[in-house]
Amino acid sequence: MIGIEIKAFILSKKEKVSACQDSYAINLAEGRFAIADGVSRSYHPEFVAQKLCRDYVKEGFHDVSIPTLLRGLYEDWDSRSSAFESALTEEKRERALSRRNAIPPGASTFAFLHVNCLCSIAEFHVLGDSSIIYSPINGDVSFYNSNVSQDEDGNQIVSFDNYPMFVCVNGASRGEIRHGTIPLEAGYLVLATDSVASWIYETMKEEPDLMDSLWAIKNNDTFAKLATDCRSVGKMDDDLTLMILRINKVSCPYIINRYLFEVPPVSLLEGLFPLPSLLLPDRVIAQDEMPGIELDTKIEEPSDKDKSTSLFRRIFGLWK
């Protein structure tokens, strides 16, 4: 059996939180975790990303297939897009409608994870380059997305390109959902949208203790500092979502929220931009009752020796 501790962070590429096209949702009671990355070259992809995440983590949702995901997706996207347009000035509404007619309708990649703590196993579904990363303490790191292949020596090759596979509200989806299971040992499971996942993929080659460093991130301000430093060298230049599950071998299974970041609503856009949301047992938290930040003050700081051994830690100053 296993116990799970979880942290999740989300950050917009732009200053306005309403511009974020990523989303995540969590159902702690069901052990369901979802992230999605709206395709930027489509119209209001954030609405698609949010609905995909919310639908997956609902109790009783089991059939992860394109036809099932498409149920009600167009209607939800169309309704919310129309509500957005109606709130604009006439000039801006004309520009928005012109853009709506000129580009594809909303589309999104996603990564879904269902963890069974009693059986120590995780089931995943991924489409596109939103990724699930499994890093056991004693074992090799594995990446799961739609763009994973192997070289002639059997080593994993993971690509993050500008033409991902996705689900689109008009049914013109691209690619097939990758599905599988992961037997779990002590270590980490990570869900990350493409810009974070590609950075992790490259950084882990030189920083084998990267997962420990990521787990040490204690709040969204620290995550934002990491993003700023990476963006200064051309990395993570996109909306960012990072969800980290620390796996412990235990005699009594549990899932504990260590830190879930909730973007506060923007008063002028309330109702038009329902932002990344947390789904708890039996109910969805409404936008006017967003949860506060929960921090675990008992997480131990690393030793001085640990602080000095990681290039990642020295560069990004996670312990400052």
PDB file of N, CA, C and O in Angstrom, residues 30 32 55-66 68-69 71 112 114 123-125 177 179:
ATOM      1  N   GLU A  30     -11.294  10.298  -4.562  1.00  0.00           N
ATOM      2  CA  GLU A  30     -11.246   9.302  -5.628  1.00  0.00           C
ATOM      3  C   GLU A  30      -9.831   8.999  -6.091  1.00  0.00           C
ATOM      4  O   GLU A  30      -9.604   8.082  -6.874  1.00  0.00           O
ATOM      5  N   ARG A  32      -8.094  10.975  -8.032  1.00  0.00           N
ATOM      6  CA  ARG A  32      -8.064  11.378  -9.450  1.00  0.00           C
ATOM      7  C   ARG A  32      -7.393  12.741  -9.603  1.00  0.00           C
ATOM      8  O   ARG A  32      -7.700  13.676  -8.862  1.00  0.00           O
ATOM      9  N   ASP A  55     -14.441  17.142 -15.706  1.00  0.00           N
ATOM     10  CA  ASP A  55     -15.172  15.920 -16.048  1.00  0.00           C
ATOM     11  C   ASP A  55     -14.416  14.679 -15.577  1.00  0.00           C
ATOM     12  O   ASP A  55     -15.016  13.743 -15.034  1.00  0.00           O
ATOM     13  N   TYR A  56     -13.112  14.655 -15.796  1.00  0.00           N
ATOM     14  CA  TYR A  56     -12.348  13.446 -15.460  1.00  0.00           C
ATOM     15  C   TYR A  56     -12.378  13.132 -13.969  1.00  0.00           C
ATOM     16  O   TYR A  56     -12.464  11.957 -13.582  1.00  0.00           O
ATOM     17  N   VAL A  57     -12.286  14.152 -13.130  1.00  0.00           N
ATOM     18  CA  VAL A  57     -12.166  13.871 -11.695  1.00  0.00           C
ATOM     19  C   VAL A  57     -13.506  13.627 -11.016  1.00  0.00           C
ATOM     20  O   VAL A  57     -13.556  13.300  -9.834  1.00  0.00           O
ATOM     21  N   LYS A  58     -14.607  13.756 -11.754  1.00  0.00           N
ATOM     22  CA  LYS A  58     -15.911  13.492 -11.157  1.00  0.00           C
ATOM     23  C   LYS A  58     -16.054  12.015 -10.802  1.00  0.00           C
ATOM     24  O   LYS A  58     -15.589  11.129 -11.519  1.00  0.00           O
ATOM     25  N   GLU A  59     -16.703  11.764  -9.702  1.00  0.00           N
ATOM     26  CA  GLU A  59     -16.950  10.389  -9.264  1.00  0.00           C
ATOM     27  C   GLU A  59     -17.764   9.653 -10.323  1.00  0.00           C
ATOM     28  O   GLU A  59     -18.740  10.166 -10.858  1.00  0.00           O
ATOM     29  N   GLY A  60     -17.328   8.452 -10.633  1.00  0.00           N
ATOM     30  CA  GLY A  60     -18.060   7.635 -11.590  1.00  0.00           C
ATOM     31  C   GLY A  60     -17.637   7.806 -13.033  1.00  0.00           C
ATOM     32  O   GLY A  60     -18.160   7.123 -13.919  1.00  0.00           O
ATOM     33  N   PHE A  61     -16.682   8.697 -13.300  1.00  0.00           N
ATOM     34  CA  PHE A  61     -16.210   8.884 -14.674  1.00  0.00           C
ATOM     35  C   PHE A  61     -15.151   7.825 -14.976  1.00  0.00           C
ATOM     36  O   PHE A  61     -14.099   7.791 -14.345  1.00  0.00           O
ATOM     37  N   HIS A  62     -15.426   6.955 -15.944  1.00  0.00           N
ATOM     38  CA  HIS A  62     -14.507   5.848 -16.215  1.00  0.00           C
ATOM     39  C   HIS A  62     -14.106   5.733 -17.684  1.00  0.00           C
ATOM     40  O   HIS A  62     -12.980   5.299 -17.978  1.00  0.00           O
ATOM     41  N   ASP A  63     -14.971   6.092 -18.598  1.00  0.00           N
ATOM     42  CA  ASP A  63     -14.701   5.879 -20.021  1.00  0.00           C
ATOM     43  C   ASP A  63     -13.926   7.059 -20.598  1.00  0.00           C
ATOM     44  O   ASP A  63     -14.511   8.040 -21.055  1.00  0.00           O
ATOM     45  N   VAL A  64     -12.603   6.960 -20.563  1.00  0.00           N
ATOM     46  CA  VAL A  64     -11.769   8.028 -21.112  1.00  0.00           C
ATOM     47  C   VAL A  64     -11.533   7.728 -22.598  1.00  0.00           C
ATOM     48  O   VAL A  64     -10.579   7.054 -22.977  1.00  0.00           O
ATOM     49  N   SER A  65     -12.440   8.225 -23.421  1.00  0.00           N
ATOM     50  CA  SER A  65     -12.345   8.060 -24.872  1.00  0.00           C
ATOM     51  C   SER A  65     -12.728   9.387 -25.513  1.00  0.00           C
ATOM     52  O   SER A  65     -13.390  10.224 -24.894  1.00  0.00           O
ATOM     53  N   ILE A  66     -12.317   9.590 -26.748  1.00  0.00           N
ATOM     54  CA  ILE A  66     -12.643  10.839 -27.434  1.00  0.00           C
ATOM     55  C   ILE A  66     -14.163  11.063 -27.498  1.00  0.00           C
ATOM     56  O   ILE A  66     -14.637  12.162 -27.183  1.00  0.00           O
ATOM     57  N   THR A  68     -16.507  10.111 -25.489  1.00  0.00           N
ATOM     58  CA  THR A  68     -17.013  10.463 -24.164  1.00  0.00           C
ATOM     59  C   THR A  68     -16.580  11.867 -23.771  1.00  0.00           C
ATOM     60  O   THR A  68     -17.373  12.652 -23.236  1.00  0.00           O
ATOM     61  N   LEU A  69     -15.334  12.198 -24.033  1.00  0.00           N
ATOM     62  CA  LEU A  69     -14.839  13.526 -23.682  1.00  0.00           C
ATOM     63  C   LEU A  69     -15.546  14.623 -24.475  1.00  0.00           C
ATOM     64  O   LEU A  69     -15.677  15.754 -24.001  1.00  0.00           O
ATOM     65  N   ARG A  71     -18.675  14.743 -25.217  1.00  0.00           N
ATOM     66  CA  ARG A  71     -20.060  14.943 -24.791  1.00  0.00           C
ATOM     67  C   ARG A  71     -20.205  16.261 -24.028  1.00  0.00           C
ATOM     68  O   ARG A  71     -19.611  16.441 -22.981  1.00  0.00           O
ATOM     69  N   PHE A 112      -4.324  12.586 -17.501  1.00  0.00           N
ATOM     70  CA  PHE A 112      -5.201  12.149 -16.417  1.00  0.00           C
ATOM     71  C   PHE A 112      -4.541  11.008 -15.657  1.00  0.00           C
ATOM     72  O   PHE A 112      -3.911  10.131 -16.247  1.00  0.00           O
ATOM     73  N   HIS A 114      -5.242   8.221 -12.242  1.00  0.00           N
ATOM     74  CA  HIS A 114      -6.093   7.653 -11.198  1.00  0.00           C
ATOM     75  C   HIS A 114      -5.232   6.716 -10.353  1.00  0.00           C
ATOM     76  O   HIS A 114      -4.725   5.713 -10.849  1.00  0.00           O
ATOM     77  N   GLU A 123      -3.366   4.352 -12.951  1.00  0.00           N
ATOM     78  CA  GLU A 123      -3.830   4.246 -14.328  1.00  0.00           C
ATOM     79  C   GLU A 123      -3.752   5.631 -14.957  1.00  0.00           C
ATOM     80  O   GLU A 123      -4.155   6.612 -14.335  1.00  0.00           O
ATOM     81  N   PHE A 124      -3.233   5.730 -16.173  1.00  0.00           N
ATOM     82  CA  PHE A 124      -3.092   7.034 -16.804  1.00  0.00           C
ATOM     83  C   PHE A 124      -3.709   7.051 -18.191  1.00  0.00           C
ATOM     84  O   PHE A 124      -3.814   6.021 -18.863  1.00  0.00           O
ATOM     85  N   HIS A 125      -4.128   8.250 -18.607  1.00  0.00           N
ATOM     86  CA  HIS A 125      -4.567   8.531 -19.967  1.00  0.00           C
ATOM     87  C   HIS A 125      -3.938   9.867 -20.359  1.00  0.00           C
ATOM     88  O   HIS A 125      -4.084  10.850 -19.638  1.00  0.00           O
ATOM     89  N   ILE A 177      -5.450   8.547 -27.714  1.00  0.00           N
ATOM     90  CA  ILE A 177      -5.164   8.603 -26.278  1.00  0.00           C
ATOM     91  C   ILE A 177      -4.244   7.446 -25.908  1.00  0.00           C
ATOM     92  O   ILE A 177      -4.488   6.292 -26.264  1.00  0.00           O
ATOM     93  N   HIS A 179      -2.904   5.037 -23.092  1.00  0.00           N
ATOM     94  CA  HIS A 179      -3.451   4.527 -21.835  1.00  0.00           C
ATOM     95  C   HIS A 179      -2.547   3.424 -21.297  1.00  0.00           C
ATOM     96  O   HIS A 179      -1.984   2.640 -22.060  1.00  0.00           O
TER      97      HIS A 179
END
